Amino acid sequence: SSKSSNLNETQNDENAYLQPLDVPSAVRSLSKQDMSRFWGTYRSGHYLGLRTRSEKSLLAGMMWLNNKSPRNEIHGDIFRHKCNQDNQLKYGWKEHDGENFGVQSVEEKNYKIWTKFLKQQVGGHGGDWTVKVETEGTGTTTFAFYFVTDSDGYLKVPLGHDSADELDKFVEQENTAFWTYSDYLNKITDLEDDVMRRLAGEYIELNNQKVPHFWFDEPKYDKNYRKPNHKNHQVVVHSITCEHPCSFEVNFNSISGNHERKRPLVGEFFDEELARHRKNFKRVFGSRIKLQEEFSGEEHLEFAMAAVSNMIGGIGYYHGHSLVQKKGEKVTPNWDAPLYTAVPSRSFFPRGFLWDEGFHQLLVSRFNPKISIDSLCHWLDLLNKDGWIPREQILDEEARQRVPDPFIVQGTDRANPPTLLLALDYLVSSEKLEKEQLQALYPRIKAWFSWFNTTQTGPISGTYTWQGRHIGSENLELNPKTLTSGLDDFPRASHPTKDEYHLDLRCWMALAAQVLGKMAIKLGQSNYEYLQLEVELKDNTKLNKLHWDAEEKQFSDFGLHSHNVKLVRKLVPHTGYIQLFPFLMKILESDSEQLGATLDMIADPEKLWTDFGLRSLAKSDPMFNERNTEHDPPYWRGNIWININFLAVHALDFYSDEPGPYQTQAQTLATRLRQNLIGNVFRNYKETGFIWENYSESDGKGQGCHPFTGWSALTVLLMEETKF
Ligand code: 6A9
């Protein structure tokens, strides 16, 4: 692609930042190759996209189109393939366990499609699977189910309607197959056009019947398909046109399972096996995620299961490299590596994000810790020699096509909050991480921590600075962004300088030191270094000295800020999520004036309190709901975000148990905030069928992209009986 053609220069081996950290791979340390997650719905940016967890994979997927509707009646793509918000479809996994099965529904205007994915572990290569498609409603739909080979294999699917058909589990009205080639796996997008040209409307008369003209289409470029050249990926597409309601099965059998397979996964056996797994899923769900009495009804349970299932069903597997850049050097490809990760949104951001993943795995680890450990090992294997992990994982051409150029390149000095440690901390304290696994991860976590503690330090001892704010861009943006912090446009010092320092990062470092110290003890190693830093970073006197603004009665960043028309170095008086961090990380002493002031800020409807959750920026803040540029609407300047609200509820729970002058206030706020959040996210789900990226502070409506079953799905943990 033109985007990267000038970037594929040979790597300079002396550049440490382009090499993986020099300790044994965490992924490889996982107890022998576990095949239970080999096949999966890992192309989660598609309505139904399957692949294996291997570098090169046979891909499978499905698309469909509305034959009967005139084009202009259909929203979005005429060919439904990639998840696209413009299609205005309601879709998502109702149940998905990440290992055995998933049940998804997709709602078109006049009909509904169920995609039921089920696996059977036989043989040594991840076993068999079947996709059963069932529809309800009226009208006719043409489905196209396809397979794409990696560049080594080839498909031997006999063509023609009268030959024995290896994909013959279709129950169809019209059933056609054809070949095509994709010269590049990642340009599978072109497949839509190709299939479209062949399917869209071109019918011929045959025996007084209208049939698609490609019925007996000869393979187009298949002269040498038995010896495909390495660039080519062979594609076979099977199309089925049926009248609703209808159903068909696509059954994949792994040859290595032939001697073990009692029955193929089709027909009655499929239905029985699926029913068995669904029952088991509900049982396991109920035992691992116990909902409070008031949420134990059908509707809440369905919501909770859908939230978890979409998080798990959205997990993707990628293989490729980021494009990275060290300050002052040219953009270079990183090494090729796999990533198994949940994604914030299947439609908009179907790829990995570092700080999102820590929140994702807090939820996933409740249901299946093995999945979380697997993900964390993959993420921590991405550490380079310096201990850096790229924030946004845009690993292949398909991912790069979705992202505008300036956002693709990852700077090697750029951080993102170390939330993976939140998930790890949970796994360690709940004894779900085995000692050997921790042993394998520990050197990586140490290296990551040490990268933070050397590259992100501020101008004076005990201070930390997010690198990478745009110095000198204050005339272009209302307030130059801090993407690395995760709270992109939350206002900071008006004029970025090298010597500003940030409150939230200091608090993240306190948390990191605390978690590392705990892990060291668990492994019987010295925790001295971490304990010392934890104590220093949690010292309220030191914290207040650096970040407490006595006049504004709040904590703040420090930097060059315009104040009464003058530019001065001072504490930056904005009010919102950043100000909560010492409270969120439970650093504040329970009888401190600072805790009291923070709780007041939370409870004040002119500041953070709304009936739907806490606002990201106070209503009273001068930048409340302000655009950053003409093209950049307010994002973290008022909207309600669930990840921070989740941390807030847990901090309130914590202070609710701490005797002191603010205990009762914390208790009241915890109860009310929890109720507001659950009530609103649930109401939106009922009304729209989706969990959203963020919620409006004025009426609670879901906003931004959807489905966003990333951290917003943490609502489920707020519904739990036992507090986190
Ligand atoms: C650039 C893509 C059509 C923004 O959830 C992922 C991140 C969070 O980590 C971050 O905290 N989101 C939050 O402020 C989404 C970021 C997406 C960037 C994509 C343009 C265009 O796609």
XYZ file of C-alpha atoms and ligand atoms in Angstrom:
746
model
C 0.000 0.000 0.000
C 1.127 3.533 -0.637
C 0.871 4.226 3.052
C 3.716 1.970 3.967
C 5.683 1.453 0.794
C 8.344 3.962 1.740
C 8.562 2.537 5.235
C 9.674 -0.973 4.467
C 13.316 -0.165 4.781
C 15.606 -2.785 6.199
C 15.846 -2.704 9.932
C 18.951 -1.520 11.577
C 19.842 -4.251 14.017
C 21.708 -1.894 16.269
C 18.484 -0.168 17.109
C 17.404 -1.775 20.329
C 13.986 -0.224 20.119
C 13.200 -2.425 17.120
C 13.882 -5.642 18.973
C 11.858 -7.581 21.506
C 12.813 -7.548 25.149
C 15.541 -10.062 25.764
C 13.771 -12.459 28.132
C 11.843 -15.660 27.371
C 8.492 -15.144 25.694
C 5.535 -15.105 28.061
C 3.241 -16.624 25.446
C 5.563 -19.584 25.083
C 5.650 -20.050 28.847
C 1.950 -20.855 28.875
C 1.497 -24.496 29.848
C 1.825 -26.475 26.622
C 0.098 -25.334 23.480
C -3.559 -25.044 24.392
C -5.664 -25.702 21.308
C -8.988 -24.817 22.895
C -8.760 -21.307 21.505
C -7.203 -22.176 18.141
C -10.226 -21.478 15.937
C -12.382 -18.511 16.812
C -14.396 -15.520 15.672
C -11.134 -13.596 15.719
C -11.875 -11.402 12.713
C -14.185 -9.535 15.002
C -14.420 -6.437 12.803
C -16.654 -8.568 10.558
C -20.195 -9.683 11.314
C -18.892 -13.230 11.074
C -15.194 -13.790 10.476
C -13.274 -16.865 11.545
C -9.579 -17.597 11.648
C -7.045 -19.601 13.584
C -4.498 -18.356 16.041
C -1.563 -18.859 13.765
C 0.607 -16.583 11.708
C -0.982 -17.676 8.470
C -4.524 -18.800 8.697
C -7.273 -20.241 6.638
C -9.948 -17.567 6.877
C -13.674 -18.022 6.710
C -16.444 -15.489 6.715
C -19.853 -14.562 5.564
C -21.541 -11.715 3.755
C -25.075 -11.226 2.579
C -27.168 -8.879 0.548
C -30.786 -7.949 0.173
C -31.721 -9.026 -3.354
C -35.245 -7.888 -3.144
C -34.818 -4.382 -1.835
C -33.919 -1.625 -4.205
C -30.521 -0.218 -3.362
C -31.704 3.080 -1.988
C -33.778 1.449 0.722
C -30.728 -0.060 2.324
C -28.619 1.854 4.773
C -24.900 1.538 4.375
C -23.279 -1.343 2.545
C -25.293 -3.323 0.057
C -23.021 -6.216 0.993
C -22.997 -6.759 4.744
C -19.534 -7.962 5.637
C -17.500 -5.632 7.829
C -19.213 -4.248 10.894
C -20.242 -0.769 9.886
C -22.349 1.631 11.902
C -23.856 3.114 8.748
C -25.621 -0.190 8.144
C -27.783 0.608 11.167
C -28.018 -3.039 12.142
C -28.603 -4.223 15.651
C -26.176 -7.072 16.239
C -24.064 -8.748 18.837
C -23.231 -11.953 20.645
C -25.905 -13.070 23.066
C -23.620 -15.804 24.357
C -19.955 -16.508 23.640
C -17.483 -18.381 25.791
C -14.343 -17.720 23.753
C -13.542 -21.419 23.503
C -16.467 -23.561 22.427
C -19.300 -21.576 20.955
C -21.013 -18.278 20.247
C -24.574 -17.286 19.404
C -25.122 -13.966 17.652
C -28.141 -12.221 16.216
C -28.147 -9.603 13.479
C -31.304 -7.655 12.789
C -32.112 -6.425 9.303
C -35.303 -4.487 8.687
C -37.515 -7.387 7.655
C -35.590 -10.334 8.916
C -33.195 -11.504 11.564
C -30.118 -13.696 11.145
C -28.726 -15.966 13.824
C -25.114 -17.052 13.467
C -24.337 -20.007 15.675
C -20.699 -21.009 15.883
C -19.725 -24.258 17.536
C -16.488 -26.204 17.861
C -15.629 -29.814 18.542
C -12.149 -30.617 19.869
C -10.885 -33.613 17.909
C -7.405 -34.295 16.595
C -4.367 -32.187 17.151
C -5.145 -29.067 15.125
C -7.910 -27.239 16.873
C -10.660 -29.553 15.728
C -13.856 -29.069 13.788
C -16.358 -26.283 13.689
C -19.750 -25.560 12.261
C -21.543 -22.316 11.591
C -25.275 -22.685 11.534
C -27.144 -19.772 10.049
C -30.817 -19.445 10.838
C -33.149 -16.689 9.753
C -36.529 -15.366 10.808
C -38.774 -12.942 8.988
C -39.782 -12.332 5.382
C -38.138 -11.830 2.001
C -35.199 -13.413 0.226
C -31.523 -13.067 1.019
C -28.390 -14.141 -0.770
C -25.621 -15.284 1.524
C -22.012 -15.757 0.457
C -19.871 -17.927 2.688
C -16.204 -17.904 1.790
C -12.870 -19.454 2.600
C -9.530 -17.819 1.914
C -6.317 -19.815 2.041
C -3.058 -18.643 3.444
C -0.367 -18.420 0.834
C 0.745 -22.045 1.288
C -2.399 -24.128 1.102
C -5.013 -24.575 -1.539
C -8.655 -25.486 -1.517
C -10.068 -28.464 -3.288
C -13.736 -27.737 -3.435
C -15.407 -29.297 -6.453
C -17.403 -26.803 -8.456
C -20.702 -27.246 -10.193
C -24.060 -28.112 -8.807
C -24.004 -31.795 -9.657
C -20.666 -32.876 -8.283
C -20.158 -34.139 -4.785
C -19.734 -31.086 -2.718
C -17.527 -30.972 0.331
C -19.450 -28.011 1.609
C -22.686 -29.842 1.048
C -24.217 -29.216 4.391
C -26.020 -26.306 2.841
C -29.757 -26.574 2.672
C -30.438 -24.095 -0.019
C -32.688 -22.891 -2.730
C -29.946 -21.828 -5.027
C -26.436 -22.864 -4.329
C -23.473 -21.730 -6.338
C -19.765 -21.689 -5.882
C -16.968 -19.912 -7.616
C -13.304 -19.288 -7.339
C -11.410 -16.136 -7.250
C -8.016 -14.940 -6.110
C -6.985 -12.217 -3.826
C -3.436 -11.123 -4.481
C -3.027 -9.963 -0.949
C -4.721 -11.407 2.061
C -5.242 -8.063 3.684
C -6.973 -6.653 0.685
C -9.836 -8.959 1.380
C -11.938 -5.825 1.119
C -11.729 -6.309 -2.635
C -13.507 -9.561 -2.125
C -16.708 -7.668 -1.475
C -16.488 -6.036 -4.884
C -15.630 -9.280 -6.577
C -18.440 -11.220 -5.022
C -20.732 -8.301 -5.650
C -19.998 -8.198 -9.359
C -20.760 -11.851 -9.605
C -23.874 -11.857 -7.528
C -25.466 -8.502 -8.049
C -28.410 -8.896 -10.282
C -26.850 -10.581 -13.287
C -29.257 -13.388 -13.951
C -29.763 -15.483 -17.056
C -32.625 -17.647 -18.191
C -31.965 -21.367 -17.951
C -34.747 -23.922 -18.487
C -37.280 -21.159 -17.958
C -35.667 -20.339 -14.639
C -33.698 -17.297 -13.644
C -30.325 -18.286 -12.282
C -27.251 -16.246 -11.556
C -25.054 -16.166 -14.638
C -21.991 -17.440 -12.864
C -23.699 -20.697 -11.991
C -21.073 -22.708 -13.785
C -18.476 -20.047 -13.774
C -15.064 -21.452 -14.574
C -12.308 -20.585 -12.155
C -11.071 -17.279 -13.369
C -7.356 -17.318 -12.772
C -6.981 -20.811 -11.522
C -4.697 -22.355 -14.149
C -2.098 -23.048 -11.503
C -4.241 -23.216 -8.421
C -2.658 -26.424 -7.331
C 0.614 -24.618 -7.029
C -0.424 -21.215 -5.883
C 2.329 -18.695 -5.920
C 3.216 -17.183 -2.633
C 1.463 -13.918 -3.083
C -1.828 -15.414 -3.980
C -4.560 -16.399 -1.657
C -7.157 -18.618 -3.073
C -10.741 -17.748 -2.344
C -13.742 -19.970 -2.677
C -17.157 -18.493 -2.284
C -20.345 -20.415 -1.857
C -23.520 -18.507 -2.310
C -26.961 -19.466 -1.184
C -30.159 -17.636 -1.888
C -33.022 -18.493 0.387
C -36.416 -17.346 1.429
C -36.944 -16.602 5.109
C -37.225 -18.366 7.381
C -34.379 -20.655 6.410
C -31.267 -22.280 7.769
C -28.030 -23.821 6.573
C -24.870 -25.223 8.076
C -21.258 -24.878 7.049
C -19.223 -27.666 8.530
C -15.436 -27.724 8.743
C -13.771 -31.001 9.638
C -10.153 -31.265 10.605
C -8.585 -34.328 8.992
C -6.424 -34.989 12.034
C -9.648 -35.557 13.988
C -10.978 -38.232 11.656
C -10.073 -41.134 13.912
C -11.453 -39.437 17.031
C -14.639 -37.885 15.723
C -17.675 -39.828 16.830
C -20.126 -37.730 14.862
C -19.746 -34.736 12.592
C -21.047 -31.502 14.042
C -24.203 -31.248 11.954
C -27.947 -31.704 12.149
C -29.343 -33.007 15.389
C -25.927 -33.535 16.884
C -25.089 -29.874 16.296
C -28.297 -28.816 18.044
C -27.643 -31.096 21.012
C -24.062 -29.999 21.412
C -24.964 -26.342 21.145
C -27.718 -26.744 23.719
C -25.256 -28.456 26.042
C -22.701 -25.649 25.736
C -25.326 -22.947 26.164
C -26.568 -24.554 29.344
C -23.058 -24.851 30.648
C -22.330 -21.224 29.778
C -25.284 -20.037 31.844
C -24.254 -22.184 34.754
C -20.659 -21.018 34.709
C -21.724 -17.420 34.219
C -24.056 -17.617 37.201
C -21.386 -19.118 39.416
C -18.569 -16.759 38.443
C -20.487 -13.500 38.137
C -23.039 -13.353 40.923
C -25.400 -10.454 40.390
C -27.025 -8.553 43.250
C -30.531 -9.590 44.166
C -32.126 -6.606 42.407
C -30.407 -7.491 39.126
C -31.184 -11.170 39.182
C -34.214 -10.893 36.857
C -34.242 -12.149 33.248
C -33.592 -8.760 31.631
C -30.580 -7.811 33.694
C -29.146 -11.279 33.359
C -29.530 -11.128 29.589
C -27.832 -7.734 29.544
C -24.945 -8.981 31.669
C -24.452 -12.075 29.539
C -24.546 -10.045 26.349
C -21.997 -7.567 27.738
C -19.548 -10.313 28.672
C -20.244 -12.290 25.487
C -19.608 -9.291 23.270
C -16.382 -8.540 25.071
C -15.252 -12.129 24.590
C -16.774 -12.547 21.119
C -14.986 -9.361 20.091
C -11.566 -10.799 20.895
C -9.342 -10.677 17.850
C -6.150 -12.358 16.763
C -3.681 -10.373 14.731
C -0.288 -11.042 13.304
C 1.926 -8.287 12.054
C 3.859 -5.227 13.104
C 3.325 -1.663 14.220
C 5.012 1.179 12.424
C 7.151 2.858 15.007
C 9.243 5.980 15.206
C 11.939 7.050 17.547
C 12.183 10.807 17.967
C 14.229 12.305 15.165
C 14.466 9.021 13.249
C 12.481 7.605 10.418
C 9.373 5.496 10.604
C 10.247 1.794 10.715
C 8.327 -1.470 10.932
C 8.527 -3.192 14.284
C 9.133 -6.958 14.390
C 6.252 -9.254 13.401
C 4.354 -10.640 16.346
C 0.965 -12.076 17.258
C -1.602 -10.338 19.401
C -4.615 -11.932 21.041
C -6.688 -9.124 22.474
C -10.167 -7.824 23.154
C -11.144 -4.707 21.211
C -13.022 -1.568 22.265
C -15.428 -1.636 19.342
C -16.045 -4.126 16.535
C -17.315 -1.450 14.182
C -14.909 1.421 14.757
C -11.775 0.247 16.516
C -11.472 -3.502 15.918
C -7.900 -3.623 17.209
C -5.950 -3.598 20.449
C -5.498 -0.547 22.680
C -3.104 -0.779 25.585
C -4.981 0.920 28.403
C -8.374 -0.313 27.225
C -7.153 -3.884 27.540
C -6.464 -3.649 31.267
C -10.111 -2.709 31.803
C -11.309 -5.400 29.383
C -9.427 -8.093 31.232
C -10.823 -7.008 34.606
C -14.158 -8.210 33.298
C -12.969 -11.199 31.263
C -10.849 -12.550 34.139
C -14.000 -12.944 36.220
C -15.495 -15.255 33.649
C -12.435 -17.058 32.348
C -9.025 -16.144 33.801
C -7.266 -18.305 31.202
C -8.353 -15.968 28.439
C -7.042 -12.970 30.399
C -3.707 -14.572 31.120
C -3.380 -15.456 27.441
C -4.083 -11.869 26.437
C -1.733 -10.379 29.037
C 1.082 -12.695 27.915
C 0.584 -11.582 24.315
C 0.583 -7.918 25.248
C 3.652 -8.166 27.452
C 5.500 -10.038 24.712
C 5.247 -6.823 22.693
C 7.710 -5.051 24.989
C 10.760 -3.891 23.124
C 14.315 -3.988 24.463
C 13.765 -0.645 26.189
C 10.581 -1.827 27.885
C 8.102 0.050 25.670
C 4.756 -1.199 24.316
C 3.047 0.691 21.469
C -0.260 2.142 22.615
C -2.463 1.415 19.627
C -1.904 -1.906 17.858
C -2.354 -1.358 14.137
C -0.672 -4.536 13.008
C -1.665 -5.338 9.463
C -2.731 -3.751 6.224
C -6.386 -4.277 6.975
C -6.038 -2.406 10.267
C -3.962 0.335 8.624
C -6.642 0.919 6.023
C -9.043 1.920 8.781
C -6.785 4.516 10.372
C -5.884 7.964 9.042
C -2.138 8.331 8.379
C -1.135 10.602 11.243
C -2.491 8.135 13.780
C -0.723 5.031 12.484
C 2.814 5.680 13.628
C 3.582 4.898 17.277
C 6.229 7.043 18.964
C 8.711 5.108 21.085
C 8.574 7.752 23.818
C 4.793 7.519 24.157
C 3.109 5.874 27.119
C -0.456 4.898 27.978
C -1.721 4.124 31.495
C -0.444 0.758 32.825
C -3.910 -0.676 33.425
C -2.724 -4.184 32.526
C -1.423 -4.114 36.087
C -4.962 -3.696 37.419
C -5.946 -6.953 35.740
C -2.726 -8.672 36.808
C -3.214 -7.502 40.365
C -6.670 -9.057 40.391
C -5.367 -12.324 38.921
C -2.546 -12.490 41.453
C -4.610 -11.605 44.525
C -7.381 -13.997 43.578
C -4.793 -16.750 43.099
C -5.755 -17.263 39.482
C -2.275 -16.743 38.162
C 0.029 -19.665 38.823
C 3.419 -18.926 40.296
C 5.233 -20.119 37.157
C 3.140 -17.813 35.042
C 3.909 -14.889 37.304
C 7.561 -15.846 37.165
C 7.464 -15.660 33.382
C 5.671 -12.333 33.385
C 7.568 -10.644 36.177
C 10.768 -9.667 34.311
C 8.580 -8.123 31.623
C 6.498 -6.150 34.073
C 9.676 -4.935 35.745
C 11.085 -3.772 32.423
C 7.849 -2.012 31.567
C 7.805 -0.270 34.931
C 11.381 0.790 34.613
C 10.667 2.241 31.150
C 7.935 4.404 32.693
C 10.130 5.358 35.578
C 12.938 6.574 33.353
C 11.263 8.006 30.242
C 8.184 9.608 31.792
C 9.709 11.337 34.791
C 9.084 15.032 35.326
C 11.367 17.961 36.068
C 11.652 17.371 39.814
C 11.802 14.302 41.991
C 8.440 12.576 42.438
C 6.914 14.137 39.318
C 5.902 12.486 36.062
C 5.134 13.836 32.605
C 3.258 12.306 29.683
C 5.658 12.706 26.780
C 4.319 13.727 23.411
C 1.998 16.682 23.924
C 2.263 18.884 20.857
C 4.629 21.610 21.840
C 3.810 24.824 20.016
C 0.363 23.781 18.824
C -1.522 26.018 21.247
C -2.602 28.265 18.404
C -4.094 25.376 16.465
C -5.966 23.616 19.227
C -8.032 25.106 22.026
C -5.916 22.992 24.355
C -3.227 20.708 22.902
C -4.157 17.069 23.405
C -2.525 14.442 25.598
C -3.456 11.242 23.731
C -0.983 9.202 25.750
C -2.902 9.758 28.982
C -5.945 8.116 27.388
C -8.030 11.191 28.254
C -7.231 12.734 24.898
C -8.628 16.281 25.011
C -9.010 16.693 28.748
C -7.596 20.203 29.281
C -4.062 20.474 30.647
C -1.619 23.399 30.793
C -2.548 25.741 27.941
C 1.052 25.893 26.643
C 2.766 22.502 26.593
C 6.354 22.626 27.830
C 8.930 19.994 28.654
C 8.872 20.744 32.339
C 5.164 20.412 33.081
C 4.080 17.487 35.222
C 0.925 15.482 35.385
C -1.118 14.368 38.347
C -2.708 11.278 36.813
C 0.609 9.768 35.748
C 2.049 10.187 39.216
C -0.940 8.299 40.613
C -0.655 5.533 38.000
C 2.977 5.146 39.038
C 1.941 4.806 42.686
C -0.411 2.019 41.670
C 2.257 0.373 39.529
C 4.805 0.435 42.364
C 2.228 -1.070 44.700
C 1.364 -3.920 42.325
C 5.022 -4.664 41.575
C 5.842 -4.750 45.258
C 3.070 -7.275 45.830
C 4.325 -9.448 42.990
C 7.888 -9.352 44.267
C 6.718 -10.626 47.639
C 4.679 -13.344 46.005
C 7.809 -14.528 44.217
C 9.955 -14.270 47.317
C 12.052 -11.499 45.795
C 13.074 -8.187 47.231
C 10.328 -5.616 47.031
C 12.430 -2.871 48.567
C 12.744 -0.685 45.484
C 9.011 -0.744 44.801
C 7.929 -0.386 48.389
C 10.127 2.664 48.798
C 8.671 4.294 45.699
C 5.126 3.355 46.664
C 5.552 4.963 50.062
C 7.011 8.079 48.500
C 4.309 8.397 45.860
C 1.536 7.809 48.365
C 2.929 10.267 50.893
C 0.084 12.762 51.183
C 2.330 15.600 52.323
C 4.570 15.229 49.286
C 1.572 14.844 46.976
C -0.057 17.974 48.359
C 3.113 19.955 48.022
C 3.386 19.145 44.328
C -0.219 18.997 43.200
C -2.661 20.444 45.749
C -4.147 23.802 44.826
C -5.319 25.207 48.146
C -7.158 28.076 46.527
C -9.164 25.928 44.144
C -9.390 23.157 46.735
C -8.401 20.510 44.240
C -5.431 18.549 42.909
C -3.997 19.602 39.560
C -1.327 19.297 36.904
C 1.472 21.840 36.932
C 2.536 23.732 33.818
C 2.677 26.899 31.756
C -0.838 28.199 31.768
C -2.542 31.347 30.642
C -4.096 32.987 33.619
C -5.740 36.406 33.645
C -4.218 37.101 30.231
C -0.750 36.309 31.582
C 1.270 33.151 30.989
C 2.474 31.722 34.257
C 3.870 28.460 35.575
C 1.248 27.251 37.991
C -1.175 24.534 39.009
C -3.633 24.215 36.161
C -7.140 24.967 37.409
C -9.324 22.602 35.373
C -11.833 20.402 37.152
C -12.723 16.858 36.173
C -11.497 13.261 36.034
C -7.792 14.156 36.367
C -8.513 15.841 39.691
C -9.932 12.559 41.002
C -6.817 10.447 40.531
C -5.367 10.534 44.073
C -8.831 9.444 45.194
C -9.286 6.877 42.391
C -6.007 5.194 43.288
C -6.994 5.279 46.986
C -3.949 7.327 47.879
C -5.729 9.913 50.030
C -5.765 9.509 53.781
C -9.301 8.875 54.902
C -9.428 11.814 57.281
C -7.784 14.312 54.938
C -9.312 17.606 53.942
C -8.357 16.591 50.383
C -10.653 13.583 50.466
C -13.489 15.760 51.735
C -12.945 18.278 48.944
C -12.800 15.543 46.317
C -16.070 14.020 47.519
C -17.677 17.463 47.402
C -16.513 17.925 43.828
C -18.024 14.556 42.944
C -21.328 15.294 44.647
C -21.765 18.792 43.165
C -24.186 18.865 40.193
C -22.453 22.032 38.949
C -19.257 20.021 38.856
C -19.186 16.242 38.276
C -22.474 14.795 39.476
C -25.236 13.794 37.043
C -28.044 11.262 37.294
C -26.187 9.070 34.777
C -22.665 8.968 36.172
C -19.786 11.403 36.737
C -18.968 13.941 34.021
C -15.438 13.991 32.668
C -15.206 17.770 32.998
C -17.091 19.998 35.430
C -20.075 21.879 34.118
C -18.481 24.941 35.697
C -15.181 24.463 33.827
C -14.433 27.077 31.148
C -13.733 24.312 28.637
C -16.833 22.289 29.446
C -18.185 20.790 26.199
C -15.901 23.000 24.092
C -14.588 21.797 20.726
C -10.835 21.439 20.451
C -10.754 22.388 16.783
C -13.394 22.859 14.139
C -13.152 19.139 13.349
C -12.682 17.917 16.848
C -15.816 17.841 18.996
C -15.576 17.618 22.793
C -14.674 14.091 23.883
C -13.360 14.043 27.456
C -14.848 17.470 28.187
C -18.113 16.518 29.803
C -19.167 13.117 28.451
C -19.594 10.296 30.928
C -17.029 7.488 30.550
C -17.552 4.173 32.256
C -13.935 3.190 32.916
C -13.274 6.164 35.190
C -16.703 5.869 36.768
C -15.908 2.232 37.507
C -12.730 3.274 39.323
C -14.711 5.971 41.153
C -17.292 3.499 42.470
C -14.541 1.250 43.742
C -12.717 4.091 45.411
C -16.011 5.106 47.057
C -16.456 1.508 48.229
C -12.957 1.632 49.649
C -13.556 4.861 51.596
C -16.958 3.531 52.698
C -15.067 0.947 54.731
C -12.571 3.417 56.186
C -13.681 4.923 59.481
C -13.366 8.694 59.394
C -15.232 11.937 58.888
C -16.173 11.120 55.273
C -17.240 7.523 55.644
C -20.991 8.150 55.509
C -20.697 10.514 52.569
C -18.660 7.922 50.679
C -21.275 5.277 51.407
C -24.143 7.403 50.145
C -22.276 8.414 47.011
C -21.214 4.837 46.275
C -24.786 3.578 46.369
C -26.176 6.409 44.277
C -23.392 6.427 41.686
C -23.618 2.677 41.235
C -27.377 2.877 40.713
C -27.138 5.776 38.279
C -24.519 4.056 36.139
C -26.196 0.669 35.981
C -29.609 2.232 35.421
C -28.422 4.350 32.531
C -26.235 1.857 30.675
C -28.966 -0.759 31.030
C -31.722 1.624 29.857
C -29.691 2.503 26.776
C -29.083 -1.165 26.067
C -32.793 -1.876 26.258
C -33.640 1.026 23.989
C -30.905 0.604 21.393
C -29.542 -2.912 21.792
C -26.050 -1.525 22.318
C -23.476 -0.608 24.892
C -21.917 2.734 23.910
C -18.534 4.424 23.924
C -19.651 7.163 26.314
C -22.865 8.700 27.598
C -24.293 12.194 27.397
C -24.007 14.162 30.624
C -27.261 15.996 29.852
C -29.670 13.157 29.107
C -27.646 9.976 29.566
C -27.959 8.915 25.923
C -25.320 6.581 24.483
C -22.898 8.391 22.196
C -19.778 7.886 20.113
C -19.263 4.555 18.479
C -21.317 1.426 19.058
C -21.203 -1.354 19.799
C -18.528 -0.337 22.276
C -18.357 -3.357 24.496
C -14.973 -2.276 25.694
C -14.692 -0.767 29.137
C -18.367 0.297 29.161
C -19.148 -3.387 29.745
C -17.557 -3.001 33.199
C -21.059 -2.024 34.268
C -21.529 -5.750 34.825
C -18.934 -5.755 37.602
C -20.846 -2.938 39.302
C -23.886 -5.233 39.385
C -22.003 -7.937 41.257
C -22.989 -9.015 44.721
C -19.521 -8.890 46.209
C -17.735 -5.609 45.777
C -14.696 -5.732 43.579
C -8.241 7.063 15.146
C -9.872 6.068 13.523
C -12.863 5.289 11.568
C -10.225 7.057 22.333
O -10.994 3.060 22.940
C -9.835 3.336 22.259
C -9.393 4.764 22.490
C -9.104 4.986 23.968
O -7.951 4.295 24.328
C -8.890 6.433 24.290
O -8.751 6.580 25.671
N -10.447 5.678 22.008
C -10.067 7.260 23.810
O -9.876 8.605 24.122
C -10.702 5.494 20.543
C -9.523 5.923 19.717
C -9.660 5.656 18.282
C -8.557 6.288 17.481
C -8.740 6.006 16.041
C -9.115 7.273 13.970
C -10.944 6.335 12.535
O -11.786 5.195 12.447
